[in-house]
């Protein structure tokens, strides 16, 4: 059975996709994760429509987890099996992806890998062993395409924190923040901001390829491809000035766990008069904790950072973008005993460089094999949407054939080259990877599951093929992945 993208965007698209999955992908998952223990689940997630009050005059209707945004914070113990019931109260099949965890395909939450759908008005009970420790999250993994009411454009996002077996306890308390935009709308594309990334080294051949393709498209009368913009912005589901402030005391060491839950946006975060000591990226401890004045997050990236409360006052902690902050992307931080209007001061320019958090020797282990990937854009090629390709191939929902084949236990290097001016937050399911080279600069020891690849740049990451089964690789920018920017690995 063959299902095209247009059919997938219709009401029954998810059911059609389930029917179209290759037989191997529809096979029953392993008994270990199919197990249905008796008794109550450790956690229950209900998917259903509801209202979010971002501000008294900004109440929106969307799809939520447990009737709230963000979804409930789930705290698991590393290595201790959990049972989760996922109830789907909507009219369409759903997927719930456990982002950043090393788990089996039948519970990972991606139909492309073979995870069974959570049926409309139905339920799945799953069991898995959480890991690795640290900041993870969960979110919808359906394909919204042009429908901006579905998938990660809505409120189906929640935080997971997996308690490590050993915690050094260098902080006094934790604060969890979810960054998210609402009321998406299509607009004609333009250049994305990329000048915050360092190193800024571009590859001339990639730039020539991408710019030449764009000029040729525009010369034929094609418009720029669609992008998505937003009118409402929030932290923990409240616009700036309309939620409870973060209340602190002088001398406290507060550990912030921050998730970029956006469907498409790169985010930044600053707190006037304070610095962030980054201790973990995507939940994984960094070899070299470093204090920085600004945090930058690609879509789906997470940062854990300690802030020493040593500058009493009342401040706006928020995004550097004035317009986004003015429309809600911020939160008030208030010291005990202080009063007055919250202060915002824009920090001095600062470049985000992953390598500053790596090992000093910057020597990564040699891979067993290198896989070359080049990412290209076909401007406005799909009903006005850009089509994205990996090595000249756009992912097909009709077949979902694996592009890359792995052997268990081998170490692979992905050499990723970006022939577009867009930032791509690339994500590998069910595995973590080590950053080994960023825009020509070597590094090692930084373990992540999402990395921002700048326009016309090259990034190299290594991973070990230690979790058999179909594995999805994609750009986490929703418009990119929906329109071709995905590929499957399998183990042979």
Tab-separated table of C-alpha atoms in Angstrom:
chain	number	residue	atom	x	y	z
A	1	UNK	CA	0.000	0.000	0.000
A	2	UNK	CA	1.397	3.419	-0.951
A	3	UNK	CA	0.442	6.595	0.911
A	4	UNK	CA	1.464	10.020	-0.395
A	5	UNK	CA	2.173	13.166	1.609
A	6	UNK	CA	-1.103	14.810	0.565
A	7	UNK	CA	-3.027	11.853	1.969
A	8	UNK	CA	-1.008	12.019	5.191
A	9	UNK	CA	-2.091	15.613	5.724
A	10	UNK	CA	-5.761	14.643	5.634
A	11	UNK	CA	-7.756	13.647	8.682
A	12	UNK	CA	-6.969	9.942	8.523
A	13	UNK	CA	-3.339	10.370	7.610
A	14	UNK	CA	-1.865	8.770	10.708
A	15	UNK	CA	-3.984	5.650	10.363
A	16	UNK	CA	-3.015	5.466	6.702
A	17	UNK	CA	0.646	5.736	7.634
A	18	UNK	CA	0.308	2.881	10.112
A	19	UNK	CA	-1.199	0.718	7.395
A	20	UNK	CA	1.597	1.674	5.014
A	21	UNK	CA	4.476	0.750	7.335
A	22	UNK	CA	6.746	-1.988	6.023
A	23	UNK	CA	5.969	-5.385	7.527
A	24	UNK	CA	9.250	-5.319	9.426
A	25	UNK	CA	8.231	-2.058	11.053
A	26	UNK	CA	4.793	-3.433	11.961
A	27	UNK	CA	6.261	-6.508	13.613
A	28	UNK	CA	5.427	-6.984	17.277
A	29	UNK	CA	8.082	-5.419	19.530
A	30	UNK	CA	10.228	-7.415	21.902
A	31	UNK	CA	8.503	-8.929	24.900
A	32	UNK	CA	10.673	-6.975	27.340
A	33	UNK	CA	9.094	-3.658	26.365
A	34	UNK	CA	5.694	-5.063	25.398
A	35	UNK	CA	5.236	-6.349	28.912
A	36	UNK	CA	1.999	-5.191	30.540
A	37	UNK	CA	2.598	-5.390	34.275
A	38	UNK	CA	-0.493	-5.678	36.399
A	39	UNK	CA	-1.571	-2.902	38.729
A	40	UNK	CA	-1.208	0.844	38.532
A	41	UNK	CA	1.217	2.519	36.152
A	42	UNK	CA	4.054	4.650	37.477
A	43	UNK	CA	2.833	7.523	35.287
A	44	UNK	CA	-0.179	8.231	33.093
A	45	UNK	CA	-0.156	10.617	30.159
A	46	UNK	CA	-3.513	11.658	28.638
A	47	UNK	CA	-3.487	13.343	25.239
A	48	UNK	CA	-6.455	15.648	24.715
A	49	UNK	CA	-7.622	19.118	23.804
A	50	UNK	CA	-7.674	21.879	26.403
A	51	UNK	CA	-7.084	25.538	27.146
A	52	UNK	CA	-3.901	27.362	28.157
A	53	UNK	CA	-4.087	30.759	29.812
A	54	UNK	CA	-0.836	32.330	28.667
A	55	UNK	CA	-2.109	35.645	30.077
A	56	UNK	CA	-5.562	36.833	31.218
A	57	UNK	CA	-6.374	38.055	27.703
A	58	UNK	CA	-4.464	35.314	25.863
A	59	UNK	CA	-6.290	32.000	26.245
A	60	UNK	CA	-5.708	29.454	23.499
A	61	UNK	CA	-7.055	26.012	22.667
A	62	UNK	CA	-4.594	23.281	21.736
A	63	UNK	CA	-3.681	19.634	22.357
A	64	UNK	CA	-2.134	18.996	25.772
A	65	UNK	CA	-0.738	16.318	28.041
A	66	UNK	CA	-2.906	15.816	31.152
A	67	UNK	CA	-4.763	19.040	30.399
A	68	UNK	CA	-1.777	21.249	31.182
A	69	UNK	CA	1.213	22.955	29.603
A	70	UNK	CA	3.915	21.981	29.912
A	71	UNK	CA	2.997	18.350	30.407
A	72	UNK	CA	3.721	16.960	33.886
A	73	UNK	CA	7.349	16.828	34.962
A	74	UNK	CA	8.277	13.130	35.075
A	75	UNK	CA	11.094	12.190	37.434
A	76	UNK	CA	12.489	8.705	36.879
A	77	UNK	CA	15.331	6.790	38.487
A	78	UNK	CA	18.222	5.790	36.254
A	79	UNK	CA	18.147	2.039	35.631
A	80	UNK	CA	14.771	1.438	37.360
A	81	UNK	CA	12.042	0.199	35.002
A	82	UNK	CA	8.906	2.321	34.721
A	83	UNK	CA	5.427	1.574	33.419
A	84	UNK	CA	3.598	4.374	31.608
A	85	UNK	CA	0.010	4.398	30.375
A	86	UNK	CA	-0.568	6.705	27.399
A	87	UNK	CA	-4.242	7.493	26.819
A	88	UNK	CA	-5.211	9.182	23.559
A	89	UNK	CA	-8.481	11.088	23.921
A	90	UNK	CA	-8.245	12.683	20.452
A	91	UNK	CA	-9.794	11.598	17.152
A	92	UNK	CA	-6.473	10.770	15.458
A	93	UNK	CA	-3.682	8.264	16.210
A	94	UNK	CA	-0.729	9.723	18.112
A	95	UNK	CA	2.936	9.100	18.864
A	96	UNK	CA	4.750	10.094	22.052
A	97	UNK	CA	8.531	10.297	21.616
A	98	UNK	CA	10.857	9.866	24.608
A	99	UNK	CA	13.513	12.255	23.340
A	100	UNK	CA	17.118	11.532	24.305
A	101	UNK	CA	16.590	8.106	25.841
A	102	UNK	CA	18.322	4.878	24.847
A	103	UNK	CA	15.267	2.654	24.505
A	104	UNK	CA	13.775	0.121	22.077
A	105	UNK	CA	12.003	1.040	18.844
A	106	UNK	CA	8.578	-0.116	20.065
A	107	UNK	CA	8.512	2.531	22.811
A	108	UNK	CA	10.691	5.280	21.299
A	109	UNK	CA	7.648	6.919	19.729
A	110	UNK	CA	8.468	7.212	16.018
A	111	UNK	CA	6.296	5.504	13.412
A	112	UNK	CA	9.200	5.602	10.954
A	113	UNK	CA	11.084	3.221	13.251
A	114	UNK	CA	8.063	0.994	13.790
A	115	UNK	CA	6.609	2.227	17.084
A	116	UNK	CA	2.895	1.307	17.130
A	117	UNK	CA	0.529	4.269	17.171
A	118	UNK	CA	-1.526	5.137	20.218
A	119	UNK	CA	-4.947	4.683	18.622
A	120	UNK	CA	-7.600	7.381	18.593
A	121	UNK	CA	-9.607	7.072	21.835
A	122	UNK	CA	-7.302	4.224	22.788
A	123	UNK	CA	-4.414	3.466	25.129
A	124	UNK	CA	-0.936	1.891	25.147
A	125	UNK	CA	0.824	0.628	28.245
A	126	UNK	CA	4.584	0.645	27.819
A	127	UNK	CA	7.468	-0.410	30.033
A	128	UNK	CA	11.068	0.720	29.663
A	129	UNK	CA	14.194	1.405	31.682
A	130	UNK	CA	14.952	5.147	31.710
A	131	UNK	CA	18.392	6.321	30.686
A	132	UNK	CA	20.777	7.935	30.387
A	133	UNK	CA	20.478	10.128	33.469
A	134	UNK	CA	19.833	13.836	33.112
A	135	UNK	CA	17.465	16.251	31.408
A	136	UNK	CA	15.285	14.629	28.714
A	137	UNK	CA	11.815	15.440	27.442
A	138	UNK	CA	8.818	13.956	25.672
A	139	UNK	CA	6.772	15.278	22.786
A	140	UNK	CA	4.450	14.358	19.958
A	141	UNK	CA	6.080	12.787	16.899
A	142	UNK	CA	3.297	12.918	14.336
A	143	UNK	CA	3.739	14.681	10.965
A	144	UNK	CA	1.749	17.941	10.919
A	145	UNK	CA	3.041	19.129	7.536
A	146	UNK	CA	0.995	22.212	6.626
A	147	UNK	CA	-1.409	21.752	9.551
A	148	UNK	CA	-0.057	24.085	12.235
A	149	UNK	CA	-2.545	22.805	14.826
A	150	UNK	CA	-0.847	19.393	15.042
A	151	UNK	CA	2.330	17.894	16.460
A	152	UNK	CA	4.875	20.062	18.225
A	153	UNK	CA	3.117	23.253	17.074
A	154	UNK	CA	0.618	22.556	19.863
A	155	UNK	CA	1.085	21.872	23.549
A	156	UNK	CA	2.271	18.239	23.470
A	157	UNK	CA	5.581	18.811	25.238
A	158	UNK	CA	6.736	17.806	28.713
A	159	UNK	CA	9.971	17.462	30.689
A	160	UNK	CA	11.639	14.272	31.911
A	161	UNK	CA	14.367	14.297	34.524
A	162	UNK	CA	16.170	10.999	35.107
A	163	UNK	CA	17.774	11.026	38.534
A	164	UNK	CA	21.433	9.916	38.359
A	165	UNK	CA	22.629	7.139	40.595
A	166	UNK	CA	25.217	9.559	42.007
A	167	UNK	CA	24.458	13.281	42.366
A	168	UNK	CA	27.240	15.622	43.567
A	169	UNK	CA	24.579	18.082	44.820
A	170	UNK	CA	26.416	21.312	43.981
A	171	UNK	CA	23.189	23.321	44.034
A	172	UNK	CA	20.573	24.397	46.554
A	173	UNK	CA	17.519	23.805	44.395
A	174	UNK	CA	16.319	23.191	40.840
A	175	UNK	CA	14.108	25.218	38.504
A	176	UNK	CA	12.666	23.676	35.325
A	177	UNK	CA	11.830	25.982	32.406
A	178	UNK	CA	10.066	25.093	29.147
A	179	UNK	CA	10.443	27.610	26.294
A	180	UNK	CA	7.560	27.540	23.802
A	181	UNK	CA	5.770	29.656	21.182
A	182	UNK	CA	2.099	29.540	20.229
A	183	UNK	CA	-0.236	30.804	17.500
A	184	UNK	CA	1.940	29.755	14.543
A	185	UNK	CA	1.327	31.158	11.075
A	186	UNK	CA	2.934	30.617	7.686
A	187	UNK	CA	5.028	33.342	6.105
A	188	UNK	CA	7.422	33.548	3.182
A	189	UNK	CA	10.928	32.596	4.174
A	190	UNK	CA	13.941	34.763	4.774
A	191	UNK	CA	17.401	34.341	6.248
A	192	UNK	CA	17.644	32.911	9.754
A	193	UNK	CA	19.899	34.486	12.365
A	194	UNK	CA	23.103	32.466	12.473
A	195	UNK	CA	25.747	34.968	13.561
A	196	UNK	CA	25.687	33.776	17.188
A	197	UNK	CA	27.498	30.523	16.348
A	198	UNK	CA	31.258	30.147	16.678
A	199	UNK	CA	33.414	29.146	14.908
A	200	UNK	CA	31.886	31.050	11.983
A	201	UNK	CA	33.878	29.171	9.349
A	202	UNK	CA	31.898	28.550	6.172
A	203	UNK	CA	32.799	26.152	3.366
A	204	UNK	CA	32.990	28.086	0.110
A	205	UNK	CA	31.870	25.190	-2.083
A	206	UNK	CA	28.740	24.642	0.031
A	207	UNK	CA	27.911	28.346	-0.035
A	208	UNK	CA	28.317	28.512	-3.804
A	209	UNK	CA	26.089	25.451	-4.233
A	210	UNK	CA	23.343	26.755	-1.968
A	211	UNK	CA	23.362	30.354	-3.207
A	212	UNK	CA	23.429	29.265	-6.851
A	213	UNK	CA	20.418	26.989	-6.347
A	214	UNK	CA	18.467	29.775	-4.615
A	215	UNK	CA	19.275	32.341	-7.319
A	216	UNK	CA	18.161	29.921	-10.027
A	217	UNK	CA	14.889	29.244	-8.212
A	218	UNK	CA	14.101	32.926	-7.708
A	219	UNK	CA	15.017	33.673	-11.335
A	220	UNK	CA	12.291	31.222	-12.407
A	221	UNK	CA	9.757	33.292	-10.460
A	222	UNK	CA	9.555	30.999	-7.448
A	223	UNK	CA	8.868	32.720	-4.107
A	224	UNK	CA	10.858	31.954	-0.998
A	225	UNK	CA	9.585	28.788	0.675
A	226	UNK	CA	7.200	28.957	3.602
A	227	UNK	CA	8.488	29.453	7.136
A	228	UNK	CA	6.591	29.603	10.422
A	229	UNK	CA	6.288	32.635	12.677
A	230	UNK	CA	4.551	33.063	16.043
A	231	UNK	CA	2.629	35.791	17.845
A	232	UNK	CA	2.691	34.448	21.434
A	233	UNK	CA	5.708	33.325	23.454
A	234	UNK	CA	5.925	31.702	26.867
A	235	UNK	CA	8.044	30.151	29.574
A	236	UNK	CA	6.282	27.349	31.442
A	237	UNK	CA	3.078	28.254	29.641
A	238	UNK	CA	2.909	31.871	30.831
A	239	UNK	CA	3.821	35.064	29.031
A	240	UNK	CA	6.308	37.438	30.635
A	241	UNK	CA	4.706	39.253	33.565
A	242	UNK	CA	1.745	36.879	33.883
A	243	UNK	CA	3.174	33.928	35.783
A	244	UNK	CA	4.676	33.429	39.210
A	245	UNK	CA	8.211	34.841	39.420
A	246	UNK	CA	11.223	32.718	40.218
A	247	UNK	CA	11.811	33.648	43.866
A	248	UNK	CA	15.396	33.385	45.123
A	249	UNK	CA	17.531	34.299	48.113
A	250	UNK	CA	20.991	35.888	48.080
A	251	UNK	CA	23.718	33.274	48.079
A	252	UNK	CA	21.598	30.477	46.631
A	253	UNK	CA	22.967	28.283	43.861
A	254	UNK	CA	20.029	27.558	41.568
A	255	UNK	CA	20.273	24.809	38.987
A	256	UNK	CA	18.211	25.712	35.925
A	257	UNK	CA	17.072	22.899	33.628
A	258	UNK	CA	15.918	24.593	30.413
A	259	UNK	CA	14.242	22.902	27.438
A	260	UNK	CA	13.657	24.499	24.038
A	261	UNK	CA	10.264	22.944	23.299
A	262	UNK	CA	9.764	24.932	20.091
A	263	UNK	CA	8.644	23.343	16.850
A	264	UNK	CA	10.935	25.521	14.754
A	265	UNK	CA	12.708	28.312	16.672
A	266	UNK	CA	16.234	28.828	17.967
A	267	UNK	CA	16.106	30.463	21.400
A	268	UNK	CA	18.465	32.400	23.678
A	269	UNK	CA	18.340	33.148	27.397
A	270	UNK	CA	20.063	35.791	29.547
A	271	UNK	CA	19.699	37.052	33.135
A	272	UNK	CA	21.037	40.596	33.722
A	273	UNK	CA	23.876	40.781	36.234
A	274	UNK	CA	24.339	37.011	36.361
A	275	UNK	CA	26.171	34.279	34.499
A	276	UNK	CA	25.276	30.656	33.782
A	277	UNK	CA	27.712	27.886	34.683
A	278	UNK	CA	26.870	25.257	32.077
A	279	UNK	CA	27.231	21.822	33.629
A	280	UNK	CA	25.277	19.666	31.149
A	281	UNK	CA	24.166	19.791	27.507
A	282	UNK	CA	21.166	17.712	26.460
A	283	UNK	CA	21.263	16.178	29.939
A	284	UNK	CA	24.853	14.940	29.705
A	285	UNK	CA	27.559	16.401	31.990
A	286	UNK	CA	30.152	18.422	30.074
A	287	UNK	CA	33.889	17.765	30.573
A	288	UNK	CA	34.552	21.476	31.192
A	289	UNK	CA	31.850	23.479	33.011
A	290	UNK	CA	32.131	27.101	31.892
A	291	UNK	CA	30.385	30.326	32.951
A	292	UNK	CA	28.718	32.184	30.071
A	293	UNK	CA	26.501	35.304	29.893
A	294	UNK	CA	24.022	33.868	27.376
A	295	UNK	CA	22.597	30.443	26.608
A	296	UNK	CA	21.632	29.421	23.059
A	297	UNK	CA	19.315	26.527	22.238
A	298	UNK	CA	18.516	24.939	18.913
A	299	UNK	CA	15.109	23.309	18.648
A	300	UNK	CA	14.927	20.420	21.171
A	301	UNK	CA	18.247	21.255	22.847
A	302	UNK	CA	18.447	21.324	26.644
A	303	UNK	CA	20.899	23.043	28.958
A	304	UNK	CA	21.461	22.566	32.679
A	305	UNK	CA	23.272	25.512	34.267
A	306	UNK	CA	23.924	26.790	37.782
A	307	UNK	CA	23.396	30.469	38.591
A	308	UNK	CA	24.828	31.971	41.771
A	309	UNK	CA	22.334	34.453	43.175
A	310	UNK	CA	24.804	37.209	44.011
A	311	UNK	CA	23.229	40.328	42.473
A	312	UNK	CA	20.029	41.178	44.412
A	313	UNK	CA	17.183	42.843	42.585
A	314	UNK	CA	14.248	42.050	40.324
A	315	UNK	CA	15.108	41.040	36.775
A	316	UNK	CA	13.686	39.797	33.514
A	317	UNK	CA	15.242	36.501	32.511
A	318	UNK	CA	14.502	36.286	28.817
A	319	UNK	CA	15.323	35.963	25.158
A	320	UNK	CA	17.711	38.417	23.512
A	321	UNK	CA	15.177	39.090	20.743
A	322	UNK	CA	13.340	42.227	21.883
A	323	UNK	CA	10.157	41.470	19.946
A	324	UNK	CA	9.899	37.876	21.186
A	325	UNK	CA	10.553	38.955	24.777
A	326	UNK	CA	7.971	41.737	24.478
A	327	UNK	CA	5.450	39.140	23.315
A	328	UNK	CA	6.099	36.821	26.246
A	329	UNK	CA	9.468	35.010	26.015
A	330	UNK	CA	10.675	35.822	29.499
A	331	UNK	CA	10.097	35.269	33.198
A	332	UNK	CA	10.620	37.499	36.252
A	333	UNK	CA	13.302	36.562	38.788
A	334	UNK	CA	12.799	38.187	42.185
A	335	UNK	CA	15.173	38.282	45.159
A	336	UNK	CA	13.615	38.065	48.615
A	337	UNK	CA	12.900	41.493	50.093
A	338	UNK	CA	13.204	43.348	46.798
A	339	UNK	CA	10.450	45.264	45.042
A	340	UNK	CA	9.999	47.399	41.965
A	341	UNK	CA	9.842	46.993	38.217
A	342	UNK	CA	11.779	44.068	36.691
A	343	UNK	CA	15.002	45.159	34.977
A	344	UNK	CA	16.162	43.974	31.564
A	345	UNK	CA	19.641	44.800	30.304
A	346	UNK	CA	20.903	43.266	27.104
A	347	UNK	CA	24.276	41.563	27.585
A	348	UNK	CA	27.326	42.290	25.473
A	349	UNK	CA	27.558	40.313	22.207
A	350	UNK	CA	28.507	36.709	22.847
A	351	UNK	CA	29.194	33.800	20.489
A	352	UNK	CA	27.958	30.290	21.271
A	353	UNK	CA	30.773	27.771	20.855
A	354	UNK	CA	30.123	24.143	21.826
A	355	UNK	CA	33.857	23.405	21.935
A	356	UNK	CA	34.406	25.598	25.024
A	357	UNK	CA	32.703	22.827	27.056
A	358	UNK	CA	34.858	19.995	25.639
A	359	UNK	CA	38.060	18.300	26.751
A	360	UNK	CA	41.238	20.326	26.594
A	361	UNK	CA	43.097	17.789	24.446
A	362	UNK	CA	40.263	17.703	21.853
A	363	UNK	CA	41.232	14.218	20.699
A	364	UNK	CA	38.313	11.938	19.867
A	365	UNK	CA	38.644	8.221	19.350
A	366	UNK	CA	39.027	7.247	15.683
A	367	UNK	CA	35.824	5.860	14.104
A	368	UNK	CA	35.461	2.507	12.402
A	369	UNK	CA	33.648	4.157	9.514
A	370	UNK	CA	32.713	7.662	8.345
A	371	UNK	CA	29.302	8.405	6.831
A	372	UNK	CA	29.161	11.542	4.696
A	373	UNK	CA	25.919	13.530	4.599
A	374	UNK	CA	25.153	16.667	2.584
A	375	UNK	CA	21.943	18.595	3.251
A	376	UNK	CA	20.348	20.598	0.424
A	377	UNK	CA	17.233	22.720	-0.043
A	378	UNK	CA	14.909	22.728	-3.059
A	379	UNK	CA	13.265	26.124	-2.650
A	380	UNK	CA	9.438	26.177	-2.499
A	381	UNK	CA	9.292	22.861	-4.369
A	382	UNK	CA	6.358	21.256	-2.501
A	383	UNK	CA	3.276	23.459	-2.798
A	384	UNK	CA	5.327	26.408	-1.624
A	385	UNK	CA	7.213	24.510	1.084
A	386	UNK	CA	10.936	23.896	0.824
A	387	UNK	CA	11.946	20.321	0.117
A	388	UNK	CA	14.956	19.044	2.039
A	389	UNK	CA	17.300	16.305	0.911
A	390	UNK	CA	20.039	14.209	2.453
A	391	UNK	CA	22.602	13.175	-0.146
A	392	UNK	CA	20.137	14.177	-2.842
A	393	UNK	CA	17.252	12.104	-1.435
A	394	UNK	CA	14.141	13.456	0.281
A	395	UNK	CA	12.687	11.059	2.854
A	396	UNK	CA	9.674	9.197	1.487
A	397	UNK	CA	6.672	8.358	3.642
A	398	UNK	CA	5.649	5.984	0.861
A	399	UNK	CA	8.484	3.536	1.475
A	400	UNK	CA	10.580	4.584	4.497
A	401	UNK	CA	13.554	2.584	3.273
A	402	UNK	CA	16.716	2.802	5.419
A	403	UNK	CA	19.437	4.904	3.805
A	404	UNK	CA	22.320	3.858	6.054
A	405	UNK	CA	23.260	0.419	7.377
A	406	UNK	CA	25.129	-0.154	10.638
A	407	UNK	CA	26.924	-3.034	12.289
A	408	UNK	CA	26.409	-3.458	15.991
A	409	UNK	CA	29.282	-2.323	18.194
A	410	UNK	CA	31.001	-0.214	15.526
A	411	UNK	CA	31.822	3.465	16.045
A	412	UNK	CA	30.504	5.708	13.269
A	413	UNK	CA	31.370	9.285	12.394
A	414	UNK	CA	28.687	11.401	10.735
A	415	UNK	CA	30.318	14.122	8.648
A	416	UNK	CA	27.420	16.521	8.036
A	417	UNK	CA	27.671	19.307	5.449
A	418	UNK	CA	25.040	22.028	5.176
A	419	UNK	CA	24.523	23.434	1.655
A	420	UNK	CA	21.868	25.893	2.875
A	421	UNK	CA	21.881	29.105	4.907
A	422	UNK	CA	19.493	27.627	7.506
A	423	UNK	CA	20.526	26.341	10.902
A	424	UNK	CA	19.723	22.649	11.270
A	425	UNK	CA	19.321	21.221	14.808
A	426	UNK	CA	20.010	17.609	13.818
A	427	UNK	CA	18.846	14.780	16.085
A	428	UNK	CA	19.593	11.063	16.281
A	429	UNK	CA	17.002	8.868	18.001
A	430	UNK	CA	17.812	6.194	20.603
A	431	UNK	CA	21.531	7.067	20.674
A	432	UNK	CA	23.763	9.856	21.930
A	433	UNK	CA	26.720	11.189	19.974
A	434	UNK	CA	30.051	12.843	20.747
A	435	UNK	CA	30.924	16.136	19.082
A	436	UNK	CA	34.276	15.733	17.318
A	437	UNK	CA	34.551	18.729	14.966
A	438	UNK	CA	32.540	21.965	14.818
A	439	UNK	CA	33.037	24.169	11.730
A	440	UNK	CA	36.596	22.894	11.377
A	441	UNK	CA	37.470	23.084	15.091
A	442	UNK	CA	38.219	19.737	16.778
A	443	UNK	CA	36.686	18.820	20.111
A	444	UNK	CA	35.860	15.775	22.220
A	445	UNK	CA	33.985	14.657	25.309
A	446	UNK	CA	30.746	16.573	24.649
A	447	UNK	CA	27.856	14.098	24.485
A	448	UNK	CA	24.557	15.263	22.952
A	449	UNK	CA	21.567	14.112	20.936
A	450	UNK	CA	20.924	17.411	19.083
A	451	UNK	CA	23.523	19.733	17.579
A	452	UNK	CA	23.082	22.965	15.626
A	453	UNK	CA	24.716	22.857	12.204
A	454	UNK	CA	25.221	26.413	10.935
A	455	UNK	CA	24.604	27.665	7.421
A	456	UNK	CA	27.228	26.427	4.910
A	457	UNK	CA	29.129	24.757	7.724
A	458	UNK	CA	30.306	21.259	8.534
A	459	UNK	CA	29.927	19.324	11.797
A	460	UNK	CA	31.224	15.873	12.715
A	461	UNK	CA	29.788	13.669	15.458
A	462	UNK	CA	30.541	10.088	16.531
A	463	UNK	CA	28.214	7.444	17.918
A	464	UNK	CA	28.416	3.755	18.742
A	465	UNK	CA	25.858	1.436	17.155
A	466	UNK	CA	24.821	-0.112	20.473
A	467	UNK	CA	20.996	-0.038	20.312
A	468	UNK	CA	19.771	-2.292	17.469
A	469	UNK	CA	16.699	-1.532	15.423
A	470	UNK	CA	15.572	1.127	13.005
A	471	UNK	CA	16.914	4.498	14.101
A	472	UNK	CA	15.581	7.837	12.878
A	473	UNK	CA	17.866	10.749	12.040
A	474	UNK	CA	16.319	14.132	11.249
A	475	UNK	CA	16.426	17.881	11.541
A	476	UNK	CA	14.331	18.827	14.569
A	477	UNK	CA	13.016	21.943	12.843
A	478	UNK	CA	9.460	20.691	12.189
A	479	UNK	CA	9.103	22.158	8.691
A	480	UNK	CA	12.401	20.630	7.635
A	481	UNK	CA	11.689	17.106	8.875
A	482	UNK	CA	8.122	17.117	7.545
A	483	UNK	CA	9.317	17.987	4.070
A	484	UNK	CA	12.136	15.524	3.506
A	485	UNK	CA	14.862	16.067	6.108
A	486	UNK	CA	14.862	12.576	7.610
A	487	UNK	CA	16.722	9.327	7.106
A	488	UNK	CA	16.680	5.884	8.670
A	489	UNK	CA	19.574	3.794	9.922
A	490	UNK	CA	19.214	0.073	10.403
A	491	UNK	CA	21.453	-2.655	11.803
A	492	UNK	CA	22.608	-5.484	9.532
